[in-house]
Amino acid sequence: MNTNEFAQSKIFHFSKEEDLIKLKRHLAFWKFKNQSIVFTNGCFDIIHLGHIDYLSKAADNGNILIIGLNTDKSVKNIKGEKRPINNEETRALFLASLFFVDAVVLFDEDTPYELIKTITPDILIKGSDYKAEEIVGNDIVKSKGGKIITIDFLEGYSTTSIIEKIKLI
């Protein structure tokens, strides 16, 4: 398996039955090995230093990092018709190419609630712009004794600010 195939093997579509079966197989293995599963989610439209900082800090909180990635349809619902800039396949491969990311799961819904219910992570992470009790899926994680963690964003980095800079060129 070459490097690109390895990255591709870490990408799953929550809405595809065969991918869901593969994801559940990975989850069973990781849980059998007592690996601490960390989950976070987002659009990750234009990958930048702020994303890398956030995701690497998230990965440091456990053994396995799973990223829920909004599909193009989901991003349009949340951010508007002009987004995403990069399509879901591109965004997923960027994320899966990071050595500290173990799985990227694309989901169509506006929130990853059903995905979190399926994964049942030990640790749920979002940016510190959220309060722990506001984070989607916190009830699922807390009910099994898991932790909710918020991480500060790296100042000066956002997809919106990058888009605005590009518009000025």
mmCIF file of N, CA, C and O in Angstrom, residues 38 40 44 47-67 95 98-102 125 151-154:
data_model
loop_
_atom_site.group_PDB
_atom_site.id
_atom_site.type_symbol
_atom_site.label_atom_id
_atom_site.label_comp_id
_atom_site.label_asym_id
_atom_site.label_seq_id
_atom_site.Cartn_x
_atom_site.Cartn_y
_atom_site.Cartn_z
ATOM 1 N N VAL A 38 -10.481 9.796 20.750
ATOM 2 C CA VAL A 38 -10.768 11.234 20.765
ATOM 3 C C VAL A 38 -11.558 11.557 19.500
ATOM 4 O O VAL A 38 -11.220 11.085 18.416
ATOM 5 N N THR A 40 -13.363 14.852 17.293
ATOM 6 C CA THR A 40 -13.674 16.254 17.051
ATOM 7 C C THR A 40 -14.293 16.336 15.670
ATOM 8 O O THR A 40 -14.282 15.363 14.920
ATOM 9 N N PHE A 44 -13.300 22.219 8.132
ATOM 10 C CA PHE A 44 -11.900 22.197 7.720
ATOM 11 C C PHE A 44 -11.767 22.509 6.226
ATOM 12 O O PHE A 44 -11.194 21.740 5.457
ATOM 13 N N ILE A 47 -7.326 24.176 4.916
ATOM 14 C CA ILE A 47 -6.470 23.762 6.028
ATOM 15 C C ILE A 47 -5.372 24.814 6.247
ATOM 16 O O ILE A 47 -4.704 25.233 5.313
ATOM 17 N N HIS A 48 -5.231 25.241 7.504
ATOM 18 C CA HIS A 48 -4.239 26.255 7.855
ATOM 19 C C HIS A 48 -3.593 25.907 9.191
ATOM 20 O O HIS A 48 -3.976 24.909 9.836
ATOM 21 N N LEU A 49 -2.625 26.716 9.594
ATOM 22 C CA LEU A 49 -1.874 26.448 10.812
ATOM 23 C C LEU A 49 -2.779 26.320 12.042
ATOM 24 O O LEU A 49 -2.518 25.499 12.923
ATOM 25 N N GLY A 50 -3.840 27.092 12.097
ATOM 26 C CA GLY A 50 -4.776 26.989 13.220
ATOM 27 C C GLY A 50 -5.401 25.602 13.315
ATOM 28 O O GLY A 50 -5.575 25.056 14.408
ATOM 29 N N HIS A 51 -5.737 25.014 12.163
ATOM 30 C CA HIS A 51 -6.302 23.656 12.150
ATOM 31 C C HIS A 51 -5.270 22.639 12.643
ATOM 32 O O HIS A 51 -5.593 21.757 13.446
ATOM 33 N N ILE A 52 -4.045 22.765 12.138
ATOM 34 C CA ILE A 52 -2.993 21.817 12.524
ATOM 35 C C ILE A 52 -2.731 21.900 14.027
ATOM 36 O O ILE A 52 -2.626 20.877 14.711
ATOM 37 N N ASP A 53 -2.659 23.111 14.558
ATOM 38 C CA ASP A 53 -2.451 23.315 15.988
ATOM 39 C C ASP A 53 -3.587 22.673 16.794
ATOM 40 O O ASP A 53 -3.340 21.914 17.735
ATOM 41 N N TYR A 54 -4.820 22.965 16.411
ATOM 42 C CA TYR A 54 -6.006 22.441 17.101
ATOM 43 C C TYR A 54 -6.042 20.911 17.048
ATOM 44 O O TYR A 54 -6.222 20.242 18.071
ATOM 45 N N LEU A 55 -5.863 20.352 15.861
ATOM 46 C CA LEU A 55 -5.968 18.902 15.703
ATOM 47 C C LEU A 55 -4.828 18.160 16.393
ATOM 48 O O LEU A 55 -5.043 17.096 16.980
ATOM 49 N N SER A 56 -3.623 18.719 16.355
ATOM 50 C CA SER A 56 -2.507 18.054 17.042
ATOM 51 C C SER A 56 -2.719 18.079 18.557
ATOM 52 O O SER A 56 -2.425 17.093 19.243
ATOM 53 N N LYS A 57 -3.269 19.174 19.071
ATOM 54 C CA LYS A 57 -3.584 19.235 20.509
ATOM 55 C C LYS A 57 -4.697 18.255 20.854
ATOM 56 O O LYS A 57 -4.657 17.618 21.912
ATOM 57 N N ALA A 58 -5.672 18.126 19.973
ATOM 58 C CA ALA A 58 -6.748 17.150 20.197
ATOM 59 C C ALA A 58 -6.158 15.741 20.250
ATOM 60 O O ALA A 58 -6.480 14.950 21.145
ATOM 61 N N ALA A 59 -5.278 15.426 19.305
ATOM 62 C CA ALA A 59 -4.661 14.093 19.248
ATOM 63 C C ALA A 59 -3.867 13.780 20.512
ATOM 64 O O ALA A 59 -3.822 12.621 20.943
ATOM 65 N N ASP A 60 -3.275 14.791 21.113
ATOM 66 C CA ASP A 60 -2.476 14.596 22.329
ATOM 67 C C ASP A 60 -3.314 14.160 23.534
ATOM 68 O O ASP A 60 -2.758 13.741 24.546
ATOM 69 N N ASN A 61 -4.634 14.236 23.424
ATOM 70 C CA ASN A 61 -5.510 13.880 24.537
ATOM 71 C C ASN A 61 -5.903 12.408 24.578
ATOM 72 O O ASN A 61 -6.655 11.993 25.454
ATOM 73 N N GLY A 62 -5.448 11.625 23.627
ATOM 74 C CA GLY A 62 -5.794 10.203 23.604
ATOM 75 C C GLY A 62 -4.881 9.440 22.663
ATOM 76 O O GLY A 62 -3.833 9.942 22.262
ATOM 77 N N ASN A 63 -5.316 8.230 22.304
ATOM 78 C CA ASN A 63 -4.516 7.371 21.429
ATOM 79 C C ASN A 63 -4.971 7.399 19.976
ATOM 80 O O ASN A 63 -4.178 7.209 19.066
ATOM 81 N N ILE A 64 -6.265 7.579 19.762
ATOM 82 C CA ILE A 64 -6.863 7.518 18.426
ATOM 83 C C ILE A 64 -7.629 8.816 18.192
ATOM 84 O O ILE A 64 -8.480 9.191 19.002
ATOM 85 N N LEU A 65 -7.332 9.505 17.083
ATOM 86 C CA LEU A 65 -8.062 10.726 16.741
ATOM 87 C C LEU A 65 -8.968 10.459 15.541
ATOM 88 O O LEU A 65 -8.488 10.082 14.468
ATOM 89 N N ILE A 66 -10.261 10.655 15.751
ATOM 90 C CA ILE A 66 -11.258 10.539 14.692
ATOM 91 C C ILE A 66 -11.838 11.923 14.451
ATOM 92 O O ILE A 66 -12.261 12.600 15.388
ATOM 93 N N ILE A 67 -11.856 12.324 13.180
ATOM 94 C CA ILE A 67 -12.421 13.621 12.808
ATOM 95 C C ILE A 67 -13.721 13.397 12.048
ATOM 96 O O ILE A 67 -13.740 12.685 11.039
ATOM 97 N N LEU A 95 -6.871 15.923 5.608
ATOM 98 C CA LEU A 95 -6.905 15.530 7.018
ATOM 99 C C LEU A 95 -6.344 14.127 7.229
ATOM 100 O O LEU A 95 -5.573 13.890 8.160
ATOM 101 N N LEU A 98 -2.556 13.595 7.570
ATOM 102 C CA LEU A 98 -1.851 13.953 8.807
ATOM 103 C C LEU A 98 -1.542 12.684 9.596
ATOM 104 O O LEU A 98 -2.441 11.866 9.836
ATOM 105 N N PHE A 99 -0.298 12.523 10.012
ATOM 106 C CA PHE A 99 0.103 11.278 10.675
ATOM 107 C C PHE A 99 -0.648 11.031 11.982
ATOM 108 O O PHE A 99 -0.816 9.886 12.394
ATOM 109 N N PHE A 100 -1.112 12.078 12.645
ATOM 110 C CA PHE A 100 -1.775 11.903 13.943
ATOM 111 C C PHE A 100 -3.286 11.724 13.820
ATOM 112 O O PHE A 100 -3.978 11.624 14.831
ATOM 113 N N VAL A 101 -3.809 11.649 12.617
ATOM 114 C CA VAL A 101 -5.236 11.411 12.379
ATOM 115 C C VAL A 101 -5.422 9.941 12.015
ATOM 116 O O VAL A 101 -4.776 9.434 11.106
ATOM 117 N N ASP A 102 -6.309 9.269 12.743
ATOM 118 C CA ASP A 102 -6.539 7.841 12.514
ATOM 119 C C ASP A 102 -7.739 7.554 11.624
ATOM 120 O O ASP A 102 -7.778 6.512 10.958
ATOM 121 N N ILE A 125 -13.874 16.706 21.787
ATOM 122 C CA ILE A 125 -13.135 17.966 21.790
ATOM 123 C C ILE A 125 -13.723 18.939 20.783
ATOM 124 O O ILE A 125 -14.050 18.564 19.658
ATOM 125 N N ILE A 151 -10.460 23.427 23.430
ATOM 126 C CA ILE A 151 -9.096 23.841 23.096
ATOM 127 C C ILE A 151 -9.137 25.250 22.521
ATOM 128 O O ILE A 151 -9.957 25.543 21.644
ATOM 129 N N ASP A 152 -8.247 26.095 23.023
ATOM 130 C CA ASP A 152 -8.139 27.454 22.485
ATOM 131 C C ASP A 152 -7.623 27.405 21.056
ATOM 132 O O ASP A 152 -6.743 26.604 20.725
ATOM 133 N N PHE A 153 -8.164 28.286 20.226
ATOM 134 C CA PHE A 153 -7.699 28.401 18.851
ATOM 135 C C PHE A 153 -6.428 29.237 18.798
ATOM 136 O O PHE A 153 -6.215 30.116 19.630
ATOM 137 N N LEU A 154 -5.610 28.984 17.813
ATOM 138 C CA LEU A 154 -4.415 29.761 17.563
ATOM 139 C C LEU A 154 -4.855 31.093 16.963
ATOM 140 O O LEU A 154 -5.510 31.114 15.917
#
